[in-house]
Amino acid sequence: MGAWALLLPLLVATARAQVCAVSNNIFEVQENTIQSGPLAHVDVPTGQQVTLGSSSTPFAFRIQGTELFLNVTPDYEENTLLEAHLECKSGNTVVTQLRVIVFVLDVNDNPPKFPFELRVEDVPEDSKVNTTVIPETELEAQDPDKDDVLFYTLQEVTPGAGSFFSLLGTNLPALRLDRPLDFYKWQSMSLLLLVRDTQEENAQPSHTATATLVLDVRPADLRPPWFLPCAYSDLYVCINAEYQGAVPTGHRLPAPLVLHPGPIYAVDGDRGINQRVLYSIVTGQDDGTFAIGADSGNLTMTRSVPSPKTFTLLVKGEQSDGARYSVTWVTIEARSATGSVPQFLQSRYYGTVARNSAVGVEVRNAASPSLPLRVWAQDPDFPDLNSAITYRITNNTNFRMDGEIVRTAAQLTQEGVSYAEVEAMNTVTAGTARSVLEIQVLEPQGPAPTASPSGGSTPTPEPGTSQPLAPDPSRTPQPSGPTESQAEDRRFSVVDMAALGGVLGALLLLALIALVILGHKQFGRRLKCCSGKALDHQALTFDNQAFSDPHEANWAPAPRASPGPTRAGPPEPPEPAPQEASGSAAAGPAPGAPEAARDGGSPAAVRSILTKERRPDEGGYKAVWFGEDIGAEADVVVLNAPAPDAARAPDSGSEHSGDGDDEDGEPGGSSTYV
């Protein structure tokens, strides 16, 4: 037994020397790593050869001599494990089989990828808040790297879209609605969905991917039909219009009724859906007088109304799918048409036609020569009867009416102006109205003039025509016809010209008033001076201006019984008075003035004046004028300060001398005589 124990190691060593062996048969290699050296060394006994078995990973390994090499760059996404089967042969006999396994380690070398690049999703307008619009399974991206954790973010492309939608979580890409939708404000919104395989943006390596989400808001049926025009409306509500109309008693109108503010018309309040609206009369008539078109909404009469009556109809507009409806009121007043007369829009119509035009040629509108002359009248009480109005020309055989258009009835051979009276008659009410046609016959090659007969030479009326009389205002109230200035320039209406005349007249009146005021301020005093009338009592009133400055006043008693007034100072020869001033002063002396003033105004003829000189102890100055019957003599007081206003006025009881300034503007003496 002891001998066998000594021989066993020797036998094992000998056996090993007869088989192939490798130092390590399990390896780990990161993907994308290139192995330049041998992967393993194979111990091959003498006389044997090592080869790769058929069960090895194809093309992954190669053997050079006794060295095992990795023949490819490993890729985890293709093969996570590479296996090499080694066979040691002695001749054709396999002596030993070995297995070498290579585990490929995954690295972050692939970006995530969404299953789409653009996703369009319809979202109902009435979707509830916190509703999941798109589930996670339809939005999540795929990453071939098994250990990668994906992080999602949402970025808005349409401004404001980020306030409507969000993701459930950073790692849960389900799309959630955060606020109510409004089809009229947000019909489509775009968002950018981004995914990253690292939590930090700056991590290396890091890969991202993006996809676009387009969310189209689908309108929901939230609003009933709206009767137009809305009395008030916004994007959400409409206060329905109410309609009014009138029909004549005793007549059935064949056409749809003309209503105010317009025909019965309703639209779906949800404009994005725009369901068809059907009309019906709910209440308001028991005898079936009116009918309404289910699709058109036109209100018609089925029978006449014998006596005045008011119908109040309740009309319903319902969506064709029956989901929603609304109602409105239609008021129809049936009243007598007796006395209702049509009215022309103009009291005179202007037209032109070429000379020698054939019969049946349209008369052109003078204001718009490219258009035919069209006359039109309407019934103010029953607009539905406008279609029953007929027209005819009553007093001119050269023209005729073709409906509302004027045509020639004969060949016009002479230039000039033709007048015709056109009559409009309502065939239902028998009311009539009249207007005037003024048609100018022109040379064919010349442009159609628009000037009225008042401009330039007076056109000669067409022979055989008469000037029509003005329409009877008692029967048919007509607006006033155009003025001559309108005929010259038909771009302006009667109201425009009347307003212009009023403004010009007011400006002219203001200008005259301003001139009178300026003339009075500038020349009023001179006109008073030069007039031949005697001044009133204000002219004899003297202001006490001499006492405004006590240093300027110098009162001194004059010698008694002096033949004339004397000056305080060297005597100066008196200047002759201007002829105009003396004439004007003598032309009209005031009655009651002293007789001496009428005789020429000599100093000796002046009546006595009793004066009392100003004394220091008295506060003023006293003067008394005596009439002609008082013969008392008076002291003469010399006023050394001039009194321009009093001296300038032509006093009937004083001389012309003594003025501060004469008529020529020359200064006089410095004293004033009283």
XYZ file of C-alpha atoms in Angstrom:
674
model
C 0.000 0.000 0.000
C 2.820 2.328 0.745
C 4.359 1.654 -2.647
C 1.143 2.576 -4.477
C 1.008 5.783 -2.555
C 4.370 6.684 -3.882
C 3.513 5.717 -7.462
C 0.150 7.594 -7.673
C 1.522 11.135 -8.186
C 3.856 9.818 -10.759
C 1.024 8.169 -12.631
C -1.094 11.361 -12.502
C 1.715 13.469 -13.837
C 2.279 10.975 -16.572
C -1.431 11.023 -17.464
C -1.534 14.810 -17.607
C 1.377 14.837 -19.879
C -0.665 12.735 -22.320
C -3.783 15.189 -22.570
C -4.440 18.865 -23.552
C -4.996 21.506 -20.922
C -5.652 25.287 -20.564
C -4.776 27.528 -17.694
C -8.297 29.145 -17.536
C -11.419 28.255 -19.409
C -13.781 31.154 -18.305
C -13.226 34.761 -19.380
C -15.161 38.094 -19.144
C -14.712 40.669 -21.898
C -16.464 44.034 -22.277
C -18.229 44.514 -25.518
C -16.574 46.609 -28.183
C -13.148 45.601 -26.783
C -10.498 44.455 -29.258
C -8.246 41.612 -27.893
C -4.883 41.930 -29.621
C -3.143 39.117 -27.706
C -4.060 35.484 -27.180
C -7.032 34.731 -25.013
C -5.572 31.489 -23.616
C -2.577 29.069 -23.999
C -3.278 25.407 -24.654
C -0.856 22.745 -23.379
C -0.724 20.133 -26.127
C 1.120 16.788 -25.590
C 3.716 15.731 -27.998
C 2.254 14.027 -30.993
C -1.162 15.697 -30.668
C -2.828 18.653 -32.379
C -5.526 21.080 -31.036
C -8.418 22.240 -33.217
C -11.756 24.101 -32.830
C -14.751 21.896 -32.668
C -17.843 22.446 -34.788
C -19.919 23.487 -31.761
C -17.801 26.624 -31.217
C -19.343 30.062 -31.787
C -18.901 30.642 -35.506
C -16.079 32.945 -36.471
C -15.516 33.975 -32.851
C -12.184 32.177 -32.248
C -9.070 31.056 -34.004
C -6.060 28.887 -32.999
C -2.563 29.703 -33.950
C -0.252 26.891 -32.834
C -1.170 26.391 -29.235
C -2.661 29.885 -28.720
C -6.414 30.630 -28.617
C -7.349 34.055 -30.001
C -10.632 36.032 -29.945
C -11.401 36.559 -33.611
C -14.193 39.227 -33.320
C -14.993 42.381 -31.426
C -17.640 41.261 -28.955
C -21.058 42.945 -29.062
C -23.412 42.345 -26.200
C -26.463 43.126 -28.315
C -25.467 40.304 -30.741
C -23.994 37.634 -28.455
C -23.858 37.776 -24.724
C -21.718 34.585 -24.541
C -18.965 33.182 -26.799
C -17.935 29.524 -26.548
C -14.908 27.705 -27.932
C -14.724 23.858 -28.103
C -11.141 22.587 -28.259
C -10.300 19.088 -29.482
C -6.877 17.523 -29.038
C -6.269 14.718 -31.537
C -3.670 12.143 -32.018
C -3.977 11.486 -35.661
C -7.708 11.217 -36.310
C -8.470 10.147 -32.816
C -9.793 12.740 -30.364
C -7.864 12.372 -27.200
C -9.116 15.379 -25.200
C -12.003 17.924 -25.440
C -11.879 21.295 -23.696
C -14.475 24.126 -23.404
C -13.521 27.830 -23.125
C -16.378 30.275 -22.349
C -16.203 34.067 -22.869
C -18.919 36.222 -21.186
C -19.509 39.535 -23.008
C -20.103 42.388 -20.601
C -22.694 45.053 -21.555
C -21.728 48.755 -21.771
C -23.858 51.833 -22.561
C -23.145 52.111 -26.213
C -26.636 52.350 -27.755
C -29.149 55.233 -27.698
C -32.787 54.634 -26.756
C -35.319 54.620 -29.541
C -39.017 55.511 -29.706
C -41.366 53.333 -31.739
C -42.423 56.479 -33.698
C -41.052 59.843 -34.776
C -44.407 61.652 -34.995
C -47.534 60.754 -33.093
C -50.867 62.510 -33.831
C -53.553 62.044 -31.223
C -57.144 63.342 -31.192
C -58.243 64.632 -27.798
C -61.953 65.365 -27.174
C -62.652 68.907 -26.031
C -64.692 67.684 -23.083
C -61.958 65.350 -21.717
C -61.797 65.394 -17.944
C -58.819 66.854 -16.131
C -56.241 64.246 -14.930
C -57.303 61.889 -17.710
C -54.498 59.834 -19.298
C -54.514 60.927 -22.908
C -51.833 58.474 -24.166
C -50.810 55.443 -22.017
C -47.220 54.611 -21.092
C -46.994 51.531 -23.259
C -47.581 53.618 -26.390
C -44.986 56.256 -25.584
C -42.062 54.439 -23.901
C -38.763 54.060 -25.739
C -36.620 50.933 -26.043
C -32.904 50.704 -25.163
C -30.881 47.590 -26.198
C -28.538 48.193 -23.300
C -30.094 45.967 -20.640
C -28.923 47.869 -17.618
C -29.956 51.320 -18.825
C -32.704 53.235 -16.985
C -34.559 55.726 -19.201
C -35.547 59.237 -18.096
C -38.313 61.190 -19.909
C -39.046 64.913 -20.191
C -41.739 66.901 -22.065
C -40.973 70.156 -23.885
C -43.591 72.448 -25.461
C -43.389 73.342 -29.142
C -46.653 75.306 -29.210
C -46.363 78.141 -26.661
C -48.601 77.384 -23.707
C -49.099 73.712 -24.555
C -47.055 72.681 -21.540
C -49.764 74.005 -19.238
C -52.294 71.509 -20.645
C -50.293 68.265 -20.607
C -47.626 66.574 -18.463
C -46.041 63.156 -17.871
C -47.058 60.944 -14.982
C -43.429 60.590 -13.909
C -39.824 60.890 -15.000
C -39.688 57.182 -15.716
C -43.393 56.887 -16.635
C -44.045 58.520 -20.023
C -47.873 58.398 -19.862
C -49.397 61.722 -21.044
C -51.910 63.352 -18.674
C -54.379 66.275 -19.168
C -53.871 69.005 -16.552
C -56.516 71.649 -17.472
C -59.762 71.883 -19.501
C -59.455 72.177 -23.260
C -61.001 74.910 -25.409
C -61.461 74.136 -29.086
C -61.856 77.813 -30.092
C -58.585 78.835 -28.453
C -56.434 75.687 -28.769
C -57.328 73.552 -31.736
C -53.922 71.901 -32.062
C -50.852 71.688 -29.811
C -47.405 70.172 -30.337
C -45.044 68.748 -27.718
C -41.549 67.239 -27.876
C -40.978 64.017 -25.909
C -37.301 63.490 -24.969
C -35.705 60.381 -23.457
C -32.169 59.990 -22.027
C -30.388 56.861 -20.803
C -28.593 58.677 -17.975
C -30.015 60.737 -15.183
C -27.433 63.464 -15.540
C -27.277 65.320 -18.799
C -23.485 65.670 -18.712
C -22.768 62.022 -17.906
C -20.538 60.108 -20.338
C -21.498 58.095 -22.194
C -25.060 59.398 -22.544
C -27.582 58.968 -25.334
C -30.905 60.673 -26.096
C -33.830 60.350 -28.488
C -36.820 62.562 -29.308
C -40.316 62.196 -30.758
C -43.020 64.741 -31.598
C -46.539 64.606 -30.215
C -49.330 66.506 -32.042
C -52.543 66.773 -30.046
C -55.587 67.806 -32.081
C -58.518 69.000 -29.978
C -61.772 67.565 -31.290
C -64.813 69.792 -30.632
C -67.416 68.357 -28.332
C -71.143 68.961 -28.623
C -71.417 71.479 -25.817
C -73.563 74.286 -27.288
C -77.101 74.423 -28.745
C -77.982 76.103 -32.057
C -77.714 79.912 -32.112
C -80.316 82.109 -33.852
C -78.471 84.879 -35.672
C -77.724 87.681 -35.322
C -77.066 87.134 -31.626
C -78.196 89.962 -29.372
C -75.045 89.117 -27.400
C -72.468 86.436 -28.038
C -69.020 85.239 -27.148
C -67.304 81.938 -27.767
C -69.560 80.111 -25.338
C -73.032 81.665 -25.269
C -75.444 83.500 -27.586
C -78.576 85.433 -26.633
C -80.801 84.473 -29.541
C -82.226 87.074 -31.876
C -85.975 87.716 -31.975
C -87.668 88.427 -35.300
C -90.462 90.824 -36.268
C -92.486 91.283 -39.434
C -95.753 92.648 -40.836
C -98.288 91.328 -43.367
C -101.306 93.060 -44.953
C -104.741 91.877 -43.989
C -106.800 90.250 -46.682
C -103.763 89.201 -48.736
C -101.699 86.038 -48.863
C -98.088 86.792 -49.665
C -96.613 84.124 -51.929
C -92.934 84.778 -51.118
C -91.147 84.190 -47.809
C -91.772 86.982 -45.324
C -89.228 89.749 -44.891
C -88.348 89.914 -41.205
C -86.303 92.216 -39.036
C -83.391 92.047 -38.239
C -83.139 89.353 -40.912
C -84.434 85.953 -41.986
C -84.804 83.161 -39.471
C -81.402 81.516 -39.418
C -79.607 79.380 -36.824
C -76.200 77.725 -36.748
C -74.711 75.063 -34.523
C -73.080 76.732 -31.543
C -70.255 74.217 -31.852
C -68.758 75.544 -35.051
C -66.249 72.732 -35.194
C -69.084 70.198 -35.419
C -71.540 72.380 -37.394
C -74.531 70.083 -37.224
C -77.374 70.835 -39.619
C -80.259 72.745 -37.971
C -83.937 71.889 -38.577
C -86.711 74.457 -37.968
C -90.258 74.059 -36.712
C -93.072 76.160 -35.209
C -93.816 75.028 -31.678
C -96.662 77.336 -30.617
C -98.317 80.612 -31.566
C -100.819 79.692 -34.273
C -103.901 77.575 -34.067
C -105.221 78.028 -37.590
C -102.023 77.214 -39.478
C -101.644 80.656 -41.034
C -97.865 80.345 -41.273
C -95.479 77.580 -42.270
C -91.713 77.356 -41.901
C -89.236 75.534 -44.105
C -87.582 72.751 -42.093
C -84.217 73.221 -43.805
C -84.323 76.887 -44.904
C -86.182 78.530 -42.015
C -88.202 80.634 -44.495
C -91.528 81.727 -43.002
C -94.434 81.746 -45.482
C -98.200 82.323 -45.369
C -100.621 79.481 -46.007
C -103.691 81.701 -45.911
C -104.655 85.365 -45.616
C -105.480 87.104 -42.358
C -108.958 88.691 -42.541
C -108.548 91.243 -39.758
C -105.743 92.955 -37.848
C -104.047 90.548 -35.502
C -100.661 89.892 -33.901
C -99.085 86.445 -34.070
C -96.363 85.452 -31.600
C -94.697 82.298 -32.865
C -92.289 80.135 -30.882
C -89.797 78.725 -33.387
C -87.407 75.868 -32.540
C -84.047 75.182 -34.141
C -82.860 71.615 -33.466
C -79.673 69.822 -34.447
C -80.194 67.113 -37.042
C -78.863 64.506 -34.612
C -81.430 65.598 -32.018
C -78.781 66.206 -29.380
C -79.492 69.895 -28.724
C -81.992 72.622 -29.665
C -82.947 76.234 -28.871
C -86.029 78.433 -29.394
C -86.786 82.058 -30.262
C -89.788 84.355 -30.730
C -91.157 85.560 -34.081
C -93.764 88.338 -33.941
C -95.932 88.904 -37.033
C -98.342 91.849 -37.098
C -101.237 91.658 -39.541
C -102.600 95.124 -40.280
C -104.539 96.931 -42.982
C -102.585 97.963 -46.063
C -104.971 100.753 -47.006
C -103.140 104.025 -47.476
C -99.722 102.422 -47.675
C -97.815 103.939 -50.570
C -94.354 103.140 -51.855
C -91.465 105.552 -51.585
C -88.679 106.259 -54.049
C -85.172 106.418 -52.679
C -84.544 109.547 -54.799
C -86.836 112.285 -56.056
C -84.784 112.579 -59.263
C -82.671 110.075 -61.169
C -79.951 111.091 -63.622
C -79.026 109.095 -66.699
C -77.248 109.336 -70.036
C -77.802 107.738 -73.434
C -75.989 108.045 -76.750
C -77.663 109.920 -79.579
C -79.191 107.760 -82.321
C -79.307 104.775 -79.961
C -81.543 101.956 -81.097
C -84.839 101.145 -79.447
C -84.485 99.099 -76.261
C -81.037 100.395 -75.273
C -80.408 100.702 -71.542
C -80.051 104.206 -70.182
C -76.782 104.447 -68.241
C -76.404 105.786 -64.726
C -74.883 109.277 -64.973
C -72.902 108.832 -61.772
C -71.667 105.339 -62.773
C -71.777 105.064 -66.575
C -70.803 101.389 -66.451
C -74.120 100.583 -64.732
C -77.649 100.878 -66.097
C -79.991 103.493 -64.662
C -82.119 101.645 -62.129
C -85.025 103.157 -60.205
C -86.376 101.495 -57.124
C -89.182 102.165 -54.647
C -90.084 100.341 -51.494
C -93.070 100.035 -49.210
C -92.028 101.321 -45.767
C -94.829 99.471 -43.988
C -94.768 96.128 -45.800
C -91.342 95.214 -47.164
C -92.847 91.961 -48.446
C -94.854 93.997 -50.959
C -91.781 95.459 -52.652
C -91.942 92.662 -55.205
C -95.508 93.759 -56.049
C -94.387 97.252 -57.125
C -94.494 97.964 -60.867
C -93.019 100.923 -62.754
C -94.075 102.917 -65.804
C -93.208 106.225 -67.502
C -96.242 108.471 -67.744
C -95.339 111.468 -69.938
C -92.522 110.613 -72.348
C -92.849 108.169 -75.216
C -89.123 108.073 -75.877
C -88.462 105.906 -72.826
C -90.040 102.910 -71.167
C -89.497 100.856 -68.015
C -88.206 97.293 -68.103
C -88.782 96.297 -64.512
C -86.519 98.692 -62.624
C -84.313 99.531 -65.636
C -84.933 102.464 -67.999
C -84.715 101.748 -71.740
C -85.221 103.786 -74.895
C -88.591 103.411 -76.654
C -87.661 105.469 -79.725
C -84.556 106.599 -81.570
C -83.231 109.837 -80.118
C -81.835 112.037 -82.867
C -81.126 115.294 -81.043
C -78.771 116.136 -78.231
C -80.189 117.650 -75.095
C -81.902 116.761 -71.869
C -85.135 114.808 -71.678
C -87.351 114.682 -68.628
C -89.744 111.913 -67.778
C -91.972 111.025 -64.888
C -91.767 107.477 -63.558
C -94.619 106.089 -61.493
C -94.342 103.231 -59.017
C -97.555 101.442 -58.086
C -98.061 98.786 -55.482
C -100.397 96.309 -57.143
C -101.582 95.055 -53.752
C -102.360 98.304 -51.968
C -102.849 100.428 -55.142
C -100.584 103.098 -53.623
C -98.515 105.113 -56.080
C -95.450 107.326 -55.960
C -93.702 109.418 -58.604
C -90.165 110.493 -59.328
C -88.367 112.349 -62.128
C -85.916 111.048 -64.700
C -83.393 113.496 -66.144
C -81.728 111.858 -69.137
C -79.014 113.578 -71.138
C -78.641 112.596 -74.798
C -74.960 112.732 -75.823
C -72.848 112.184 -78.890
C -71.803 108.527 -79.105
C -68.050 109.178 -79.288
C -67.998 111.680 -76.432
C -67.755 110.732 -72.771
C -70.994 110.792 -70.875
C -71.039 114.145 -69.006
C -72.276 114.297 -65.456
C -72.779 118.032 -65.254
C -76.218 119.366 -64.523
C -78.054 121.734 -66.921
C -76.911 124.610 -64.718
C -73.257 123.990 -65.598
C -72.224 125.630 -68.890
C -74.846 126.196 -71.534
C -78.415 125.205 -70.819
C -79.296 121.967 -72.630
C -82.320 122.020 -74.836
C -85.076 119.618 -73.749
C -85.993 116.906 -76.220
C -88.840 118.105 -78.495
C -92.139 116.560 -77.674
C -91.378 116.167 -73.964
C -92.767 118.138 -71.071
C -91.157 119.072 -67.798
C -92.814 116.752 -65.242
C -94.506 118.184 -62.224
C -93.108 117.557 -58.779
C -94.634 114.615 -56.926
C -97.578 115.408 -54.693
C -96.151 115.638 -51.164
C -99.560 115.026 -49.609
C -99.772 111.560 -51.114
C -96.224 110.308 -51.270
C -93.641 111.754 -48.891
C -90.516 112.067 -50.984
C -87.037 113.178 -50.009
C -85.943 116.439 -51.502
C -84.305 116.118 -54.925
C -80.667 116.904 -55.604
C -79.627 120.497 -55.954
C -77.926 121.940 -59.008
C -74.553 121.504 -57.361
C -75.353 117.817 -56.995
C -76.155 117.612 -60.667
C -72.715 119.057 -61.363
C -70.951 116.660 -59.044
C -73.040 113.635 -58.086
C -70.496 112.424 -55.637
C -72.251 114.465 -52.939
C -75.762 113.989 -51.628
C -78.356 116.590 -50.693
C -77.563 116.150 -47.020
C -73.852 116.688 -47.682
C -74.446 119.938 -49.596
C -76.919 121.238 -47.004
C -74.443 120.569 -44.213
C -71.695 122.310 -46.179
C -73.907 125.369 -46.795
C -74.792 125.594 -43.131
C -71.148 125.473 -42.089
C -70.132 128.124 -44.638
C -73.004 130.396 -43.567
C -72.020 130.104 -39.918
C -68.397 130.904 -40.764
C -69.477 133.953 -42.795
C -71.623 135.233 -39.920
C -68.747 134.829 -37.454
C -66.418 136.676 -39.832
C -68.838 139.614 -40.134
C -69.248 139.838 -36.379
C -65.484 139.818 -35.930
C -65.074 142.603 -38.516
C -67.707 144.766 -36.796
C -66.025 144.328 -33.404
C -62.576 145.106 -34.766
C -63.900 148.169 -36.648
C -65.623 149.455 -33.571
C -62.482 149.091 -31.464
C -60.275 150.711 -34.100
C -62.435 153.544 -35.471
C -65.344 153.920 -33.023
C -63.964 157.037 -31.268
C -63.085 158.786 -34.499
C -66.500 158.035 -35.959
C -68.107 159.619 -32.919
C -65.884 162.673 -33.310
C -66.595 163.131 -36.989
C -70.325 162.522 -36.870
C -72.697 165.490 -37.189
C -74.926 164.460 -34.331
C -74.794 166.096 -30.953
C -73.303 164.024 -28.185
C -75.481 162.816 -25.390
C -75.172 163.875 -21.791
C -72.144 161.712 -21.361
C -70.207 164.059 -23.635
C -70.772 166.904 -21.126
C -69.551 164.848 -18.217
C -65.979 165.649 -17.213
C -63.895 163.131 -15.363
C -61.938 164.591 -12.497
C -58.693 163.404 -14.068
C -56.852 166.574 -13.176
C -56.757 165.449 -9.538
C -55.140 162.093 -10.253
C -51.808 163.695 -9.454
C -51.879 166.689 -7.108
C -48.620 167.979 -8.598
C -50.131 168.348 -12.066
C -53.243 170.354 -11.079
C -52.857 174.123 -11.092
C -56.034 176.069 -10.502
C -55.980 179.864 -10.570
C -58.814 182.380 -10.792
C -58.945 184.261 -14.063
C -59.470 188.045 -14.331
C -63.063 189.086 -14.055
C -64.921 190.322 -17.126
C -62.208 189.149 -19.449
C -63.092 189.387 -23.110
C -61.954 185.804 -23.575
C -60.087 183.002 -21.917
C -56.458 183.553 -21.147
C -53.613 181.062 -20.949
C -51.328 180.693 -18.002
C -48.098 181.472 -19.777
C -46.857 183.209 -22.880
C -49.648 183.621 -25.356
C -49.413 181.562 -28.515
C -51.189 182.361 -31.746
C -54.110 179.982 -32.149
C -53.808 177.520 -35.010
C -56.620 177.564 -37.498
C -58.998 174.695 -37.045
C -59.047 172.089 -39.852
C -61.830 172.549 -42.344
C -63.228 169.072 -41.802
C -63.285 169.393 -38.031
C -64.938 172.801 -38.046
C -67.491 171.648 -40.536
C -68.387 168.619 -38.573
C -68.557 170.529 -35.327
C -70.811 173.220 -36.750
C -73.005 170.858 -38.670
C -75.098 169.707 -35.777
C -75.078 171.707 -32.535
C -77.060 170.192 -29.771
C -80.344 171.884 -28.962
C -80.202 173.883 -25.783
C -76.539 174.791 -26.183
C -75.558 178.475 -25.585
C -76.485 180.764 -28.425
C -73.013 182.101 -28.718
C -71.812 178.636 -29.766
C -74.232 178.731 -32.693
C -72.989 182.165 -33.726
C -69.443 181.131 -34.207
C -68.148 180.395 -30.775
C -66.319 183.649 -29.966
C -64.937 183.947 -26.455
C -67.090 186.963 -25.704
C -70.266 185.119 -26.536
C -69.716 182.306 -24.096
C -72.173 182.330 -21.246
C -70.985 182.794 -17.722
C -69.797 179.839 -15.693
C -69.890 180.020 -11.937
C -66.997 178.058 -10.490
C -65.545 177.558 -7.127
C -61.873 177.079 -6.955
C -60.402 174.016 -5.316
C -59.305 174.712 -1.782
C -56.997 172.747 0.377
C -59.618 172.173 3.052
C -62.133 170.763 0.572
C -62.000 167.315 -0.892
C -63.149 168.123 -4.391
C -64.153 170.630 -6.995
C -67.595 172.151 -7.665
C -68.891 173.668 -10.893
C -72.359 174.935 -11.863
C -73.602 175.663 -15.390
C -76.152 178.497 -15.788
C -78.532 178.697 -18.694
C -78.911 181.620 -21.058
C -81.400 183.425 -18.848
C -78.860 183.888 -16.105
C -76.700 186.887 -16.723
C -74.408 186.669 -13.775
C -70.759 186.774 -14.436
C -68.479 184.012 -13.251
C -64.884 183.504 -12.533
C -62.881 181.765 -15.215
C -60.707 178.934 -13.974
C -57.760 177.774 -16.010
C -57.044 174.055 -15.955
C -53.379 173.544 -16.638
C -53.723 169.776 -17.062
C -55.153 168.675 -20.435
C -58.393 166.747 -20.595
C -58.105 164.768 -23.832
C -61.480 163.086 -23.823
C -63.480 166.167 -22.929
C -61.547 168.467 -25.223
C -61.650 166.039 -28.153
C -65.462 165.795 -28.077
C -67.256 168.492 -30.137
C -69.198 170.097 -27.311
C -72.051 172.216 -28.602
C -71.515 174.786 -25.879
C -67.720 175.268 -26.171
C -65.206 176.497 -28.683
C -63.255 174.329 -31.032
C -60.038 175.674 -29.575
C -58.387 174.170 -26.551
C -58.171 170.539 -27.807
C -55.217 168.555 -26.670
C -54.748 167.162 -30.234
C -56.278 168.502 -33.394
C -57.652 166.350 -36.171
C -54.254 166.070 -37.795
C -52.738 164.760 -34.656
C -50.799 167.956 -33.764
C -50.574 168.619 -30.044
C -52.294 171.762 -28.809
C -51.717 173.882 -25.743
C -51.292 172.495 -22.299
C -54.296 174.382 -20.838
C -57.971 173.655 -21.003
C -60.600 176.422 -20.828
C -63.955 175.923 -19.203
